[in-house]
Each structure stands twice: as structure tokens, then as C-alpha cells.
Amino acid sequence: NAGVMQNPRHLVRRRGQEARLRCSPMKGHSHVYWYRQLPEEGLKFMVYLQKENIIDESGMPKERFSAEFPKEGPSILRIQQVVRGDSAAYFCASSRGEKLFFGSGTQLSVL
Amino acid sequence: SQQGEEDPQALSIQEGENATMNCSYKTSINNLQWYRQNSGRGLVHLILIRSNEREKHSGRLRVTLDTSKKSSSLLITASRAADTASYFCATDAGGNTNAGKSTFGDGTTLTVKP
């Protein structure tokens, strides 16, 4: 069981470009959560998805951000027209019961 | 202050000493969880304590929960250099059946000197 897999580990984008972050949950898990972590801060919930459905996106900015979890393949967090303020670590987690299992994150740097 | 707020923000101790971190929260909860994060890595689940529990142990970890004070503490006994990490508490609010939508504090950074 490979655990929650995220890629890339590091992503550098220039302002205005698009960022695509991928997450494959643990085998057998069908729930995926995305969190954002700014330096020296805790994780902030962004969005909760099940296969082909967005269950809760209350923590996701209304513009430029979108997420999907297709029937086949990884979950994708997409950030369009990135700005410097989007620079952060983005973590994905999948759940079994009440426990969350986190990936190693994608560090997004916007130049 | 925010839900799931830890203190101190930073703690530095010698190997072998005990480390105590505290977490306060504002709203009613179903459970409270502690996580550990090594630098540049994801969070690792340490321990879950339910709202009807007062104390829980796991190896060198001891967690207490006081719902009347809306606070929890994490004690790491006989600390090791490998315990150096950031520790976060996360609350799962009462009535919230979405386990992943926990609210995390800003963490306590623990440094254990060899």
C-alpha cells in the first residue's frame, strides 16, 4: 500500500500560468481532501471530493481554483492564473474512518 | 484566537525531558486529534481522543481532553531527537460528519536537542 501519493513535490510557476496538482488516495479510499498550508501556519481545508462528486468546497476560493476527482485517475487541484499569494504547500489526504492519511504535499512557488 | 490553537508556538528541550503542548478550541467537538509534521512532509496521525474521553495513551504519548475548558494537552515523555517536528491539533466539530473537514491550529514546533 503506497499511501497517498502527490505529484509533483515542487512546482514553480510564473504569475498568470496554470498550476495542476495531482493526488492519488490510498488504495481503497474514495474520499479525497485538499488542504493548503502557508508558512508557519496550520492546514486550512479547501475541498472534499468523492469519485466524480464535489461534496464540500467551502474552503476553496471562488475564482481561479477548481478541483476534480474523476472516475479514473487521480484527483486534480487546478489553479488558474496563479498569483504570488498562491505560493504555499498543498496537501491531499484520504480518510479511513476518522483518520486522515496525508500525502507529502506539493510545494507551489509562484515567481 | 482561532479554533484549535496550540501553545507554545515553539518549544526547545533536551533529549530525555518531557514535552507538553496545549491546544484550545472554541466550539463543541466530536473528537480532537493530534498530528505530527516533519519539515517539508505531510502530517502523520498520532492519536484521537473523543469528546467523552478524558485521557488516552499511545506509547510515549499521553493526551488529555477537558471539554469544560475546551482544551487538550499532548505530553511526549522521554523525548528523543527524532521527536523534533511540528505538532498540530485538529478538531472535528460537533455535528460534522465529514472527518476530513477538521480545523487545524497553527502548531507547536518542538526541537529536541541531543
Tab-separated table of C-alpha atoms in Angstrom:
chain	number	residue	atom	x	y	z
A	1	ASN	CA	0.000	0.000	0.000
A	2	ALA	CA	1.822	3.040	-1.288
A	3	GLY	CA	-0.029	5.595	0.791
A	4	VAL	CA	-1.340	8.906	-0.502
A	5	MET	CA	0.720	9.970	-3.496
A	6	GLN	CA	1.087	13.552	-4.588
A	7	ASN	CA	2.974	14.984	-7.511
A	8	PRO	CA	4.863	16.975	-8.302
A	9	ARG	CA	6.675	17.571	-4.993
A	10	HIS	CA	7.757	21.008	-6.139
A	11	LEU	CA	6.121	23.181	-8.781
A	12	VAL	CA	7.362	26.551	-9.941
A	13	ARG	CA	5.088	28.783	-11.959
A	14	ARG	CA	5.223	32.373	-13.162
A	15	ARG	CA	2.373	34.718	-12.412
A	16	GLY	CA	-0.529	34.118	-14.791
A	17	GLN	CA	0.308	30.485	-15.524
A	18	GLU	CA	-1.744	27.471	-14.508
A	19	ALA	CA	-0.809	25.011	-11.777
A	20	ARG	CA	-2.053	21.420	-11.726
A	21	LEU	CA	-1.536	19.374	-8.597
A	22	ARG	CA	-2.286	15.662	-8.561
A	23	CYS	CA	-3.262	13.322	-5.760
A	24	SER	CA	-3.876	9.594	-5.696
A	25	PRO	CA	-5.531	8.422	-2.469
A	26	MET	CA	-4.635	5.285	-0.617
A	27	LYS	CA	-5.873	2.076	-2.179
A	28	GLY	CA	-9.467	1.503	-1.278
A	29	HIS	CA	-10.103	5.106	-0.223
A	30	SER	CA	-12.629	7.030	-2.285
A	31	HIS	CA	-12.607	10.295	-0.341
A	32	VAL	CA	-10.053	12.987	-1.019
A	33	TYR	CA	-9.445	16.231	0.840
A	34	TRP	CA	-7.257	19.131	-0.214
A	35	TYR	CA	-5.611	21.456	2.292
A	36	ARG	CA	-3.381	24.490	1.910
A	37	GLN	CA	-0.609	25.384	4.330
A	38	LEU	CA	1.072	28.760	4.430
A	39	PRO	CA	4.489	29.097	6.131
A	40	GLU	CA	4.328	28.888	9.920
A	41	GLU	CA	0.618	28.122	9.829
A	42	GLY	CA	-1.636	25.103	10.145
A	43	LEU	CA	-3.554	23.444	7.370
A	44	LYS	CA	-6.662	25.120	6.011
A	45	PHE	CA	-9.387	22.954	4.493
A	46	MET	CA	-10.134	23.662	0.864
A	47	VAL	CA	-12.299	20.969	-0.694
A	48	TYR	CA	-13.663	17.446	-0.130
A	49	LEU	CA	-14.345	15.152	-3.052
A	50	GLN	CA	-15.606	11.676	-3.673
A	51	LYS	CA	-15.329	9.983	-7.019
A	52	GLU	CA	-16.930	12.273	-9.611
A	53	ASN	CA	-18.502	14.493	-6.938
A	54	ILE	CA	-17.533	17.613	-5.046
A	55	ILE	CA	-19.004	17.191	-1.583
A	56	ASP	CA	-17.793	20.333	0.155
A	57	GLU	CA	-15.829	23.182	-1.409
A	58	SER	CA	-16.487	25.745	1.286
A	59	GLY	CA	-12.787	26.393	1.844
A	60	MET	CA	-11.843	26.940	-1.760
A	61	PRO	CA	-11.557	30.410	-3.277
A	62	LYS	CA	-14.436	31.071	-5.659
A	63	GLU	CA	-12.230	32.206	-8.501
A	64	ARG	CA	-9.291	30.546	-10.242
A	65	PHE	CA	-9.415	27.373	-8.129
A	66	SER	CA	-11.113	24.149	-9.130
A	67	ALA	CA	-10.890	20.508	-8.141
A	68	GLU	CA	-12.000	17.246	-9.625
A	69	PHE	CA	-11.790	13.557	-8.805
A	70	PRO	CA	-12.687	11.608	-11.937
A	71	LYS	CA	-13.854	8.032	-12.037
A	72	GLU	CA	-10.460	7.002	-13.296
A	73	GLY	CA	-7.204	8.644	-12.329
A	74	PRO	CA	-6.018	10.984	-9.619
A	75	SER	CA	-7.718	13.961	-8.070
A	76	ILE	CA	-6.589	17.243	-9.607
A	77	LEU	CA	-6.407	20.641	-7.926
A	78	ARG	CA	-6.179	23.293	-10.596
A	79	ILE	CA	-5.176	26.886	-10.033
A	80	GLN	CA	-5.566	29.200	-12.994
A	81	GLN	CA	-3.697	32.480	-13.469
A	82	VAL	CA	-1.587	31.949	-10.376
A	83	VAL	CA	-0.531	34.896	-8.236
A	84	ARG	CA	2.271	35.158	-5.687
A	85	GLY	CA	-0.204	34.702	-2.859
A	86	ASP	CA	-0.922	31.177	-4.116
A	87	SER	CA	2.578	30.133	-3.069
A	88	ALA	CA	2.060	27.513	-0.375
A	89	ALA	CA	2.233	23.814	0.360
A	90	TYR	CA	-0.828	21.940	-0.858
A	91	PHE	CA	-1.632	18.690	0.877
A	92	CYS	CA	-4.008	15.979	-0.106
A	93	ALA	CA	-5.456	13.452	2.322
A	94	SER	CA	-7.687	10.438	2.135
A	95	SER	CA	-9.649	9.033	5.017
A	96	ARG	CA	-10.413	5.742	6.650
A	97	GLY	CA	-12.980	6.314	9.316
A	98	GLU	CA	-11.988	9.339	11.344
A	99	LYS	CA	-8.290	9.255	10.498
A	100	LEU	CA	-6.742	11.263	7.725
A	101	PHE	CA	-3.746	9.980	5.794
A	102	PHE	CA	-1.740	12.742	4.201
A	103	GLY	CA	0.485	12.868	1.170
A	104	SER	CA	3.852	14.583	1.258
A	105	GLY	CA	2.440	17.669	-0.389
A	106	THR	CA	3.207	19.845	-3.376
A	107	GLN	CA	5.177	22.999	-2.714
A	108	LEU	CA	3.963	25.620	-5.175
A	109	SER	CA	6.188	28.615	-5.757
A	110	VAL	CA	4.913	31.470	-7.885
A	111	LEU	CA	7.585	33.772	-9.265
B	1	SER	CA	-7.969	33.349	18.530
B	2	GLN	CA	-8.839	30.550	16.182
B	3	GLN	CA	-10.264	27.075	16.687
B	4	GLY	CA	-7.570	24.564	17.534
B	5	GLU	CA	-4.912	26.969	18.728
B	6	GLU	CA	-1.728	25.463	20.131
B	7	ASP	CA	0.704	26.841	22.632
B	8	PRO	CA	3.527	27.317	22.974
B	9	GLN	CA	4.350	28.190	19.381
B	10	ALA	CA	7.848	26.823	19.864
B	11	LEU	CA	9.392	24.535	22.462
B	12	SER	CA	13.023	23.535	22.852
B	13	ILE	CA	14.079	20.791	25.260
B	14	GLN	CA	16.905	18.341	25.910
B	15	GLU	CA	16.693	14.710	24.951
B	16	GLY	CA	15.126	12.683	27.752
B	17	GLU	CA	12.957	15.518	29.023
B	18	ASN	CA	9.181	15.588	28.685
B	19	ALA	CA	7.423	17.921	26.268
B	20	THR	CA	3.951	19.294	26.865
B	21	MET	CA	1.905	21.091	24.229
B	22	ASN	CA	-1.525	22.580	24.681
B	23	CYS	CA	-4.432	23.155	22.368
B	24	SER	CA	-7.507	25.304	22.922
B	25	TYR	CA	-10.629	25.406	20.844
B	26	LYS	CA	-13.863	27.358	20.797
B	27	THR	CA	-16.807	25.259	19.615
B	28	SER	CA	-18.158	21.884	20.704
B	29	ILE	CA	-16.388	18.905	19.180
B	30	ASN	CA	-16.903	15.248	18.341
B	31	ASN	CA	-13.242	14.477	18.733
B	32	LEU	CA	-9.814	16.033	18.794
B	33	GLN	CA	-6.799	14.644	17.019
B	34	TRP	CA	-3.077	15.299	17.235
B	35	TYR	CA	-0.818	15.164	14.209
B	36	ARG	CA	2.894	15.435	13.694
B	37	GLN	CA	4.626	17.041	10.731
B	38	ASN	CA	8.288	16.728	9.916
B	39	SER	CA	9.758	19.590	7.950
B	40	GLY	CA	8.625	19.517	4.334
B	41	ARG	CA	6.432	16.468	4.825
B	42	GLY	CA	2.756	15.694	5.241
B	43	LEU	CA	1.026	15.213	8.550
B	44	VAL	CA	1.071	11.903	10.369
B	45	HIS	CA	-1.832	10.995	12.620
B	46	LEU	CA	-0.764	10.400	16.220
B	47	ILE	CA	-3.810	9.968	18.395
B	48	LEU	CA	-7.559	10.632	18.504
B	49	ILE	CA	-9.490	11.409	21.651
B	50	ARG	CA	-13.267	11.538	21.665
B	51	SER	CA	-15.323	14.168	23.428
B	52	ASN	CA	-16.450	11.656	26.073
B	53	GLU	CA	-12.866	10.616	26.893
B	54	ARG	CA	-10.584	12.417	29.325
B	55	GLU	CA	-7.228	10.757	28.746
B	56	LYS	CA	-5.606	8.490	26.226
B	57	HIS	CA	-2.176	6.875	25.923
B	58	SER	CA	-0.190	5.612	22.995
B	59	GLY	CA	3.400	4.598	23.654
B	60	ARG	CA	5.237	7.680	24.903
B	61	LEU	CA	2.262	9.916	24.103
B	62	ARG	CA	-0.367	10.976	26.571
B	63	VAL	CA	-3.309	13.129	25.549
B	64	THR	CA	-5.825	14.739	27.863
B	65	LEU	CA	-9.058	16.458	26.989
B	66	ASP	CA	-11.002	18.885	29.152
B	67	THR	CA	-14.226	19.751	27.376
B	68	SER	CA	-15.284	22.169	30.135
B	69	LYS	CA	-12.173	24.257	29.413
B	70	LYS	CA	-12.188	23.412	25.713
B	71	SER	CA	-8.568	22.390	25.887
B	72	SER	CA	-6.309	19.422	25.259
B	73	SER	CA	-2.699	18.646	26.024
B	74	LEU	CA	-0.176	16.367	24.364
B	75	LEU	CA	2.627	15.027	26.539
B	76	ILE	CA	5.626	13.316	24.988
B	77	THR	CA	7.665	11.531	27.622
B	78	ALA	CA	11.376	10.736	27.465
B	79	SER	CA	11.772	12.785	24.309
B	80	ARG	CA	14.226	11.861	21.554
B	81	ALA	CA	15.927	13.942	18.904
B	82	ALA	CA	13.706	12.166	16.366
B	83	ASP	CA	10.653	13.753	18.017
B	84	THR	CA	11.735	17.096	16.569
B	85	ALA	CA	8.781	18.186	14.429
B	86	SER	CA	5.714	20.402	14.412
B	87	TYR	CA	2.671	19.144	16.264
B	88	PHE	CA	-0.872	20.135	15.354
B	89	CYS	CA	-4.205	19.583	16.992
B	90	ALA	CA	-7.293	19.280	14.830
B	91	THR	CA	-10.885	19.444	15.919
B	92	ASP	CA	-13.825	17.725	14.312
B	93	ALA	CA	-16.752	19.927	15.173
B	94	GLY	CA	-19.889	18.619	16.803
B	95	GLY	CA	-22.455	17.609	14.197
B	96	ASN	CA	-19.855	17.480	11.465
B	97	THR	CA	-19.806	14.013	9.964
B	98	ASN	CA	-17.115	14.968	7.485
B	99	ALA	CA	-14.000	13.665	9.177
B	100	GLY	CA	-11.698	15.384	6.736
B	101	LYS	CA	-13.012	18.856	7.346
B	102	SER	CA	-11.124	19.230	10.569
B	103	THR	CA	-9.896	22.581	11.781
B	104	PHE	CA	-6.174	22.710	12.414
B	105	GLY	CA	-4.272	25.030	14.705
B	106	ASP	CA	-1.013	26.717	13.728
B	107	GLY	CA	1.059	24.129	15.537
B	108	THR	CA	3.823	23.869	18.110
B	109	THR	CA	7.336	23.466	16.788
B	110	LEU	CA	9.247	21.092	19.043
B	111	THR	CA	13.027	20.906	18.980
B	112	VAL	CA	14.686	18.132	20.954
B	113	LYS	CA	18.413	18.673	21.391
B	114	PRO	CA	20.618	15.577	21.613
